[in-house]
Amino acid sequence: MLTLVHLRKNETFSQLGSGFGISQATAWRYVDETLDVLAGWAPGLQEALTGLGEGDHVIVDGTLIPIDRIGADEPYYSMKHRRHGMNVQVIARPDGTPLWFSRATPGRTHDLTAARAHGIVQACLTRQILVLADRAYQGAGATFRTPYYHHREQPAHYQQFNRDHARLRAPGERAFAQLKSWRILRRARCSTRRISTIAQAVHTLLTCSYSGRKRLSTSIRWLVSALMMIVA
């Protein structure tokens, strides 16, 4: 419950402790331990792509998790969004269901740079998975497909390609909508090193099925089941 309130409402540990009748330090420890457990069950990149191959396609995009930082923290400042934050890459199914969230990198990181650093480009090339992405990924090559620049000056079939591309890529925004429905990721006040863990924990709560995970202990299974029922 502590973890759910923290993720959903973005309350401070002082507020959590006061609300649940425990100390601030205890609230931090309970939430920290639970986040680590949940994040540990988030799928890795190769696991997320299991079952996909030639003939399948996914949507890749990046989002900025806003953070509290001063102007001097230049690496975290995104010129695109005009604010400080952390860059998180997502791979989503054609219907917008998130398959994988990357670790968070400083907001100044370009989406294409992040995709290469996380191994997304190579992993999709190896499996011959078609990737639909926006113009930020132009130059990725491999199996990435991005819109044409200056399509209005191009032949009609280029314009049609861009329209079809945008239509197929649009559901990918649902993955970000699900991620940002947890208020802690609308404006994170924690250490930047914890944002990756939080994103992975949220991914576990959103998408992972635990019925086939025999290694999951009874207590953890009960916790996750309870959280999922409340979230629903």
Phi, psi and omega in degrees: 000319177303313182296317180298314179298318180299315182286318184286318188255349180058039178281151179287165180292333175294317178293320178298313180299318179295319182290327182259002176071034177230172181284161178299320180296319179294319178300316179298316183294317180297314181295317182298317181292320181293319178299319180296320179295312181296317180297328180295340180263359176290139183290146172283176183299312182295321178295321181295329182270000179301132180094348178260148179194202182303132183101344177263159175221153178229169178246129178241133178204168178237154177224160179252125173268108182298142180225163176272110178213155179272168184299335182288343181278068187301319182302338183266000184268122178265117178294328180295316184263351180058043177198166178277144180182186178236136182273127176235127177266147180228141170248125183235153174291168178302334180270001178097358178292124182291131176264325187199137172246136181280170169291156182278137176239160180308143186302338180288344182296128178289147182303317180294319177299317180295318180298320178290318182296324180279351179085014182293315182300311183292320181297318180288326177294317181300321181268359181057045177265126177290134182240125174261126183216165180275187187294343179296342183257010178298134184101354179293328181067217178050231182259012179283138176234124182235162180294159174281144171281151175052046186295337180292338179266358183262168177303163185300326182290336174291319179296319178295322177301315181296321179294314179296321180298315180296322180294319181286331183276338186305319180300341179299336178294339179295327179297318179290325178297320178293320180296314184280355175291344174269112192299336181298336180265006172272332174199094185280132178255358185276178174298143179299336180289343182266349184295322177300315180298318180296314180299319180291323177296318177297319178300317178301314180295327184281317196234341188280138175260131185255002184296330182259007183264090186291338183282347183287125183292161181299318182295318179291321178300319179296318181298309183295319179299318180296316180297318181296322179294320180292318180298318180296000000 
